[in-house]
Amino acid sequence: MAHYIAFIEDAGPDRAVGVWFPDLPGCTSGGDDMDEALRNAPEALELYAAGYEEDGKPLPRPRTLSELKSDPEIAGDLKSYMVALIELPARAHAAE
């Protein structure tokens, strides 16, 4: 099963919680609270994967946390946001 690292931005009780995937530009999700945002994240991955499949392209390889930490464009985000490991739903992964 493929798992992608997600960054989670919780800007406070009056704002939505945002989720984005550094290995998948443009793949975002969110929710009214942390739990809802994390529940919605796999669906965002699935929709993103479906778009790649329609275009006949393979999904980018998910990087490890160590690989992301060594990427200067991502390293600062690792210090600023929470991270979660989100599994690509099996039905989307089977299409790869």
mmCIF file of C-alpha atoms in Angstrom:
data_model
loop_
_atom_site.group_PDB
_atom_site.id
_atom_site.type_symbol
_atom_site.label_atom_id
_atom_site.label_comp_id
_atom_site.label_asym_id
_atom_site.label_seq_id
_atom_site.Cartn_x
_atom_site.Cartn_y
_atom_site.Cartn_z
ATOM 1 C CA MET A 1 0.000 0.000 0.000
ATOM 2 C CA ALA A 2 1.253 3.477 -0.851
ATOM 3 C CA HIS A 3 1.345 6.030 1.956
ATOM 4 C CA TYR A 4 1.943 9.731 1.463
ATOM 5 C CA ILE A 5 3.068 12.228 4.057
ATOM 6 C CA ALA A 6 0.623 15.068 4.581
ATOM 7 C CA PHE A 7 1.132 18.424 6.261
ATOM 8 C CA ILE A 8 -1.674 19.574 8.524
ATOM 9 C CA GLU A 9 -2.313 23.234 9.230
ATOM 10 C CA ASP A 10 -4.611 24.007 12.130
ATOM 11 C CA ALA A 11 -5.033 27.789 12.166
ATOM 12 C CA GLY A 12 -7.342 27.851 15.175
ATOM 13 C CA PRO A 13 -10.900 27.126 16.256
ATOM 14 C CA ASP A 14 -12.558 29.612 13.872
ATOM 15 C CA ARG A 15 -10.763 28.364 10.753
ATOM 16 C CA ALA A 16 -10.776 25.150 8.753
ATOM 17 C CA VAL A 17 -7.924 22.685 9.099
ATOM 18 C CA GLY A 18 -5.947 22.317 5.864
ATOM 19 C CA VAL A 19 -4.113 19.237 4.600
ATOM 20 C CA TRP A 20 -1.678 19.074 1.701
ATOM 21 C CA PHE A 21 0.769 16.547 0.299
ATOM 22 C CA PRO A 22 4.271 17.770 -0.588
ATOM 23 C CA ASP A 23 4.794 14.928 -3.081
ATOM 24 C CA LEU A 24 1.515 15.651 -4.872
ATOM 25 C CA PRO A 25 1.334 19.320 -5.901
ATOM 26 C CA GLY A 26 -2.249 20.535 -5.881
ATOM 27 C CA CYS A 27 -3.567 17.642 -3.804
ATOM 28 C CA THR A 28 -5.272 19.262 -0.839
ATOM 29 C CA SER A 29 -8.019 18.512 1.612
ATOM 30 C CA GLY A 30 -9.457 19.964 4.755
ATOM 31 C CA GLY A 31 -12.165 19.878 7.352
ATOM 32 C CA ASP A 32 -13.800 21.816 10.144
ATOM 33 C CA ASP A 33 -11.494 20.140 12.669
ATOM 34 C CA MET A 34 -8.436 17.893 12.735
ATOM 35 C CA ASP A 35 -10.409 14.648 12.773
ATOM 36 C CA GLU A 36 -12.553 15.624 9.799
ATOM 37 C CA ALA A 37 -9.535 16.856 7.839
ATOM 38 C CA LEU A 38 -7.732 13.537 8.383
ATOM 39 C CA ARG A 39 -10.856 11.558 7.427
ATOM 40 C CA ASN A 40 -11.115 13.563 4.187
ATOM 41 C CA ALA A 41 -7.442 13.214 3.214
ATOM 42 C CA PRO A 42 -7.647 9.675 1.706
ATOM 43 C CA GLU A 43 -10.470 10.807 -0.589
ATOM 44 C CA ALA A 44 -8.309 13.686 -1.814
ATOM 45 C CA LEU A 45 -5.532 11.179 -2.577
ATOM 46 C CA GLU A 46 -7.983 8.939 -4.405
ATOM 47 C CA LEU A 47 -9.304 11.781 -6.575
ATOM 48 C CA TYR A 48 -5.784 12.961 -7.314
ATOM 49 C CA ALA A 49 -4.732 9.427 -8.317
ATOM 50 C CA ALA A 50 -7.778 9.118 -10.585
ATOM 51 C CA GLY A 51 -6.741 12.285 -12.401
ATOM 52 C CA TYR A 52 -3.260 10.893 -12.969
ATOM 53 C CA GLU A 53 -4.741 7.610 -14.190
ATOM 54 C CA GLU A 54 -6.998 9.438 -16.665
ATOM 55 C CA ASP A 55 -3.930 11.247 -17.999
ATOM 56 C CA GLY A 56 -2.045 7.935 -18.286
ATOM 57 C CA LYS A 57 0.656 9.062 -15.862
ATOM 58 C CA PRO A 58 2.001 7.240 -12.805
ATOM 59 C CA LEU A 59 1.714 8.923 -9.431
ATOM 60 C CA PRO A 60 4.903 10.438 -8.048
ATOM 61 C CA ARG A 61 6.703 8.125 -5.643
ATOM 62 C CA PRO A 62 5.998 8.948 -2.009
ATOM 63 C CA ARG A 63 9.121 10.157 -0.225
ATOM 64 C CA THR A 64 10.077 9.168 3.285
ATOM 65 C CA LEU A 65 10.122 11.659 6.122
ATOM 66 C CA SER A 66 13.939 11.632 5.970
ATOM 67 C CA GLU A 67 13.865 12.447 2.258
ATOM 68 C CA LEU A 68 11.443 15.315 2.847
ATOM 69 C CA LYS A 69 13.594 16.613 5.701
ATOM 70 C CA SER A 70 16.593 16.832 3.365
ATOM 71 C CA ASP A 71 14.603 18.796 0.750
ATOM 72 C CA PRO A 72 15.265 22.493 1.475
ATOM 73 C CA GLU A 73 11.897 23.483 -0.025
ATOM 74 C CA ILE A 74 10.066 21.205 2.446
ATOM 75 C CA ALA A 75 12.286 21.215 5.547
ATOM 76 C CA GLY A 76 10.822 24.454 6.922
ATOM 77 C CA ASP A 77 7.285 23.104 6.640
ATOM 78 C CA LEU A 78 8.289 20.082 8.708
ATOM 79 C CA LYS A 79 9.181 22.476 11.522
ATOM 80 C CA SER A 80 5.977 24.496 11.196
ATOM 81 C CA TYR A 81 3.216 21.934 10.669
ATOM 82 C CA MET A 82 2.052 18.602 11.991
ATOM 83 C CA VAL A 83 2.495 15.622 9.696
ATOM 84 C CA ALA A 84 0.457 12.493 9.117
ATOM 85 C CA LEU A 85 0.946 9.402 7.020
ATOM 86 C CA ILE A 86 -2.104 8.943 4.775
ATOM 87 C CA GLU A 87 -2.778 5.688 2.956
ATOM 88 C CA LEU A 88 -3.795 5.830 -0.688
ATOM 89 C CA PRO A 89 -7.111 3.927 -0.788
ATOM 90 C CA ALA A 90 -6.713 0.407 -2.190
ATOM 91 C CA ARG A 91 -9.075 0.965 -5.141
ATOM 92 C CA ALA A 92 -6.965 3.935 -6.308
ATOM 93 C CA HIS A 93 -3.719 2.090 -5.650
ATOM 94 C CA ALA A 94 -4.909 -0.927 -7.654
ATOM 95 C CA ALA A 95 -5.151 1.280 -10.748
ATOM 96 C CA GLU A 96 -1.403 1.992 -10.713
#
